[in-house]
GROMACS .gro file of C-alpha atoms in nm:
model
  206
    1MET     CA    1 -11.873   5.057   1.206
    2LYS     CA    2 -11.928   4.900   1.549
    3LEU     CA    3 -11.923   4.528   1.594
    4LYS     CA    4 -12.216   4.357   1.753
    5LYS     CA    5 -12.160   4.245   2.112
    6GLY     CA    6 -12.180   3.874   2.020
    7VAL     CA    7 -11.924   3.906   1.742
    8LYS     CA    8 -11.698   4.118   1.962
    9ARG     CA    9 -11.713   3.862   2.243
   10PHE     CA   10 -11.635   3.582   1.996
   11LEU     CA   11 -11.328   3.766   1.860
   12ILE     CA   12 -11.201   3.829   2.215
   13ILE     CA   13 -11.240   3.461   2.304
   14LEU     CA   14 -11.069   3.361   1.980
   15LEU     CA   15 -10.781   3.599   2.048
   16ILE     CA   16 -10.738   3.458   2.398
   17LEU     CA   17 -10.732   3.102   2.263
   18VAL     CA   18 -10.470   3.198   2.001
   19VAL     CA   19 -10.253   3.359   2.269
   20LEU     CA   20 -10.284   3.056   2.497
   21ALA     CA   21 -10.204   2.815   2.213
   22GLY     CA   22  -9.904   3.024   2.115
   23GLY     CA   23  -9.779   3.031   2.471
   24ALA     CA   24  -9.817   2.653   2.503
   25PHE     CA   25  -9.621   2.605   2.182
   26LEU     CA   26  -9.337   2.829   2.302
   27VAL     CA   27  -9.317   2.635   2.629
   28TRP     CA   28  -9.307   2.308   2.436
   29LYS     CA   29  -9.049   2.445   2.191
   30PHE     CA   30  -8.804   2.615   2.421
   31TYR     CA   31  -8.825   2.402   2.739
   32PRO     CA   32  -8.757   2.051   2.608
   33LYS     CA   33  -8.623   1.932   2.940
   34GLU     CA   34  -8.980   1.927   3.063
   35ARG     CA   35  -9.059   1.672   2.792
   36ALA     CA   36  -8.747   1.464   2.825
   37GLN     CA   37  -8.726   1.128   2.997
   38GLU     CA   38  -8.625   1.136   3.358
   39ALA     CA   39  -8.244   1.145   3.380
   40ALA     CA   40  -8.068   0.834   3.508
   41THR     CA   41  -7.934   0.858   3.862
   42VAL     CA   42  -7.657   0.672   4.045
   43VAL     CA   43  -7.813   0.412   4.273
   44SER     CA   44  -7.498   0.231   4.389
   45GLU     CA   45  -7.120   0.259   4.369
   46ILE     CA   46  -6.808   0.068   4.468
   47PRO     CA   47  -6.577   0.302   4.665
   48GLY     CA   48  -6.215   0.309   4.560
   49TYR     CA   49  -6.283   0.170   4.212
   50GLY     CA   50  -6.501   0.432   4.047
   51TYR     CA   51  -6.767   0.185   3.940
   52THR     CA   52  -7.121   0.321   3.950
   53LEU     CA   53  -7.462   0.167   3.886
   54LYS     CA   54  -7.724   0.389   3.724
   55SER     CA   55  -8.098   0.354   3.757
   56ASN     CA   56  -8.156   0.294   3.385
   57LYS     CA   57  -7.941  -0.021   3.365
   58SER     CA   58  -8.101  -0.357   3.286
   59ALA     CA   59  -8.183  -0.615   3.550
   60GLN     CA   60  -7.903  -0.832   3.407
   61TYR     CA   61  -7.645  -0.555   3.448
   62LYS     CA   62  -7.766  -0.473   3.800
   63GLU     CA   63  -7.724  -0.836   3.902
   64MET     CA   64  -7.373  -0.840   3.756
   65PHE     CA   65  -7.287  -0.520   3.943
   66GLN     CA   66  -7.387  -0.684   4.272
   67GLU     CA   67  -7.169  -0.982   4.188
   68LEU     CA   68  -6.878  -0.744   4.120
   69THR     CA   69  -6.941  -0.575   4.455
   70ASP     CA   70  -6.919  -0.911   4.628
   71ILE     CA   71  -6.596  -1.002   4.447
   72LEU     CA   72  -6.428  -0.673   4.541
   73SER     CA   73  -6.538  -0.697   4.903
   74GLU     CA   74  -6.319  -1.004   4.955
   75SER     CA   75  -5.967  -0.972   5.095
   76PRO     CA   76  -5.756  -1.047   4.907
   77VAL     CA   77  -5.950  -0.992   4.584
   78ASP     CA   78  -5.959  -1.286   4.344
   79GLU     CA   79  -5.822  -1.101   4.040
   80GLU     CA   80  -5.920  -1.372   3.790
   81ALA     CA   81  -6.280  -1.360   3.907
   82TYR     CA   82  -6.256  -0.979   3.906
   83VAL     CA   83  -6.128  -0.951   3.547
   84GLU     CA   84  -6.380  -1.209   3.424
   85GLN     CA   85  -6.668  -1.015   3.577
   86ILE     CA   86  -6.570  -0.671   3.444
   87SER     CA   87  -6.504  -0.826   3.099
   88LYS     CA   88  -6.863  -0.951   3.090
   89MET     CA   89  -6.999  -0.625   3.223
   90PHE     CA   90  -6.806  -0.426   2.963
   91ILE     CA   91  -6.937  -0.637   2.676
   92LEU     CA   92  -7.295  -0.618   2.805
   93ASP     CA   93  -7.286  -0.242   2.851
   94PHE     CA   94  -7.083  -0.147   2.541
   95TYR     CA   95  -7.253  -0.367   2.283
   96THR     CA   96  -7.609  -0.325   2.412
   97LEU     CA   97  -7.724  -0.015   2.219
   98SER     CA   98  -8.098  -0.049   2.279
   99ASP     CA   99  -8.081   0.122   2.619
  100LYS     CA  100  -7.863   0.414   2.507
  101VAL     CA  101  -8.034   0.752   2.475
  102ALA     CA  102  -7.792   0.906   2.221
  103ASN     CA  103  -7.482   0.828   2.019
  104THR     CA  104  -7.270   0.995   2.290
  105ASP     CA  105  -7.411   0.762   2.558
  106VAL     CA  106  -7.128   0.513   2.527
  107GLY     CA  107  -7.140   0.208   2.752
  108GLY     CA  108  -6.854   0.044   2.945
  109VAL     CA  109  -6.660   0.365   3.014
  110ASP     CA  110  -6.618   0.279   3.384
  111PHE     CA  111  -6.390  -0.007   3.288
  112VAL     CA  112  -6.160   0.183   3.051
  113HIS     CA  113  -5.816   0.306   3.157
  114SER     CA  114  -5.810   0.677   3.234
  115ALA     CA  115  -5.536   0.735   2.977
  116ALA     CA  116  -5.738   0.569   2.703
  117LYS     CA  117  -6.088   0.709   2.766
  118THR     CA  118  -6.071   1.002   2.526
  119ASN     CA  119  -5.958   0.788   2.235
  120PHE     CA  120  -6.203   0.512   2.331
  121LEU     CA  121  -6.499   0.752   2.326
  122GLU     CA  122  -6.398   0.908   1.996
  123LYS     CA  123  -6.368   0.570   1.826
  124ALA     CA  124  -6.693   0.442   1.973
  125GLU     CA  125  -6.889   0.751   1.866
  126ASP     CA  126  -6.741   0.726   1.516
  127THR     CA  127  -6.810   0.354   1.469
  128ILE     CA  128  -7.063   0.133   1.652
  129TYR     CA  129  -7.246   0.427   1.819
  130LYS     CA  130  -7.240   0.656   1.515
  131TYR     CA  131  -7.592   0.581   1.393
  132VAL     CA  132  -7.769   0.548   1.728
  133GLU     CA  133  -8.064   0.787   1.709
  134SER     CA  134  -8.164   1.009   2.002
  135ASP     CA  135  -8.422   0.867   2.243
  136ILE     CA  136  -8.436   1.158   2.485
  137TYR     CA  137  -8.815   1.173   2.458
  138GLY     CA  138  -8.876   0.795   2.450
  139GLU     CA  139  -9.012   0.795   2.093
  140ARG     CA  140  -8.734   0.615   1.906
  141ASP     CA  141  -8.842   0.321   1.690
  142GLN     CA  142  -8.492   0.230   1.567
  143LYS     CA  143  -8.398  -0.138   1.609
  144LEU     CA  144  -8.078  -0.172   1.810
  145PRO     CA  145  -7.890  -0.476   1.954
  146THR     CA  146  -7.922  -0.618   2.306
  147VAL     CA  147  -7.655  -0.853   2.432
  148ASP     CA  148  -7.794  -1.179   2.568
  149GLU     CA  149  -7.541  -1.444   2.684
  150ILE     CA  150  -7.166  -1.388   2.730
  151THR     CA  151  -6.907  -1.666   2.739
  152VAL     CA  152  -6.547  -1.626   2.859
  153SER     CA  153  -6.332  -1.883   2.674
  154SER     CA  154  -5.992  -1.799   2.825
  155ILE     CA  155  -5.807  -1.572   3.068
  156ASP     CA  156  -5.430  -1.540   3.025
  157THR     CA  157  -5.165  -1.345   3.214
  158VAL     CA  158  -4.952  -1.133   2.979
  159THR     CA  159  -4.691  -0.853   2.991
  160TYR     CA  160  -4.823  -0.522   2.866
  161GLU     CA  161  -4.642  -0.192   2.823
  162LEU     CA  162  -4.840   0.130   2.853
  163SER     CA  163  -4.634   0.446   2.805
  164ASP     CA  164  -4.338   0.398   3.039
  165ASN     CA  165  -4.515   0.148   3.263
  166VAL     CA  166  -4.482  -0.228   3.220
  167ASP     CA  167  -4.740  -0.456   3.380
  168ASP     CA  168  -4.607  -0.814   3.405
  169ASN     CA  169  -4.941  -0.935   3.540
  170ALA     CA  170  -5.181  -0.787   3.290
  171TYR     CA  171  -5.478  -0.997   3.173
  172GLN     CA  172  -5.599  -1.094   2.828
  173VAL     CA  173  -5.958  -1.214   2.818
  174SER     CA  174  -6.122  -1.387   2.516
  175LEU     CA  175  -6.498  -1.369   2.499
  176SER     CA  176  -6.790  -1.441   2.269
  177TRP     CA  177  -7.155  -1.342   2.304
  178THR     CA  178  -7.498  -1.368   2.151
  179TYR     CA  179  -7.771  -1.110   2.099
  180LYS     CA  180  -8.142  -1.135   2.165
  181GLU     CA  181  -8.175  -1.071   1.793
  182ASP     CA  182  -7.888  -1.124   1.551
  183MET     CA  183  -7.841  -0.797   1.361
  184GLY     CA  184  -7.489  -0.862   1.234
  185TYR     CA  185  -7.295  -0.687   1.513
  186GLN     CA  186  -6.959  -0.805   1.647
  187ASN     CA  187  -6.989  -1.113   1.867
  188GLU     CA  188  -6.636  -1.190   1.988
  189ALA     CA  189  -6.338  -0.997   2.122
  190VAL     CA  190  -6.011  -1.011   2.311
  191LEU     CA  191  -5.982  -0.758   2.594
  192THR     CA  192  -5.658  -0.656   2.766
  193PHE     CA  193  -5.661  -0.517   3.121
  194VAL     CA  194  -5.374  -0.368   3.319
  195HIS     CA  195  -5.342  -0.259   3.680
  196GLU     CA  196  -5.430   0.103   3.745
  197GLY     CA  197  -5.388   0.155   4.117
  198GLU     CA  198  -5.627  -0.082   4.295
  199LYS     CA  199  -5.832  -0.154   3.985
  200LEU     CA  200  -5.798  -0.340   3.658
  201SER     CA  201  -5.856  -0.119   3.355
  202LEU     CA  202  -5.920  -0.193   2.985
  203VAL     CA  203  -5.644  -0.070   2.755
  204GLU     CA  204  -5.704  -0.269   2.438
  205MET     CA  205  -5.991  -0.438   2.255
  206GLU     CA  206  -5.941  -0.662   1.951
   0.00000   0.00000   0.00000
């Protein structure tokens, strides 16, 4: 039995629409990078220290990064001002989870000693970052903390032994901070920094 021309044309159009819809779905399904948020890029760095500023950082962090740049451009560097600044930046970046895109997007890594980074990342991803939901596509509605004000209460010089190296001029920094919304997250810590070449690096957090 032959189909009428009108019915045949309708079926052809329907088939084309189905094929187009299927193709669009496959593109959406298998090429997620096209749907993802634009990746953060490095917009500034401090040579010799390994500190980088990414485009997705908050205005507060960007301002602190510029202040750090100014501190490290002095000769000689005021180490107390230096350790105070990176302590604040670490707290801001590590404990602000609202701008992280996944639970592997751990903040503050730039300030951690190279020998401690692996352990630091593992602990972070298994504790405070463990339940951070993915926000690759900008659709997350999970409530996460944002650090607001940071206060340094003391900076002390201590002796610290790391492996076979002893630093007689290490620094211990005590801080407290507030959040834009109190969600029960940690709000005080003691950070220990040792010399690692030209830079000061975090080796312990209490």
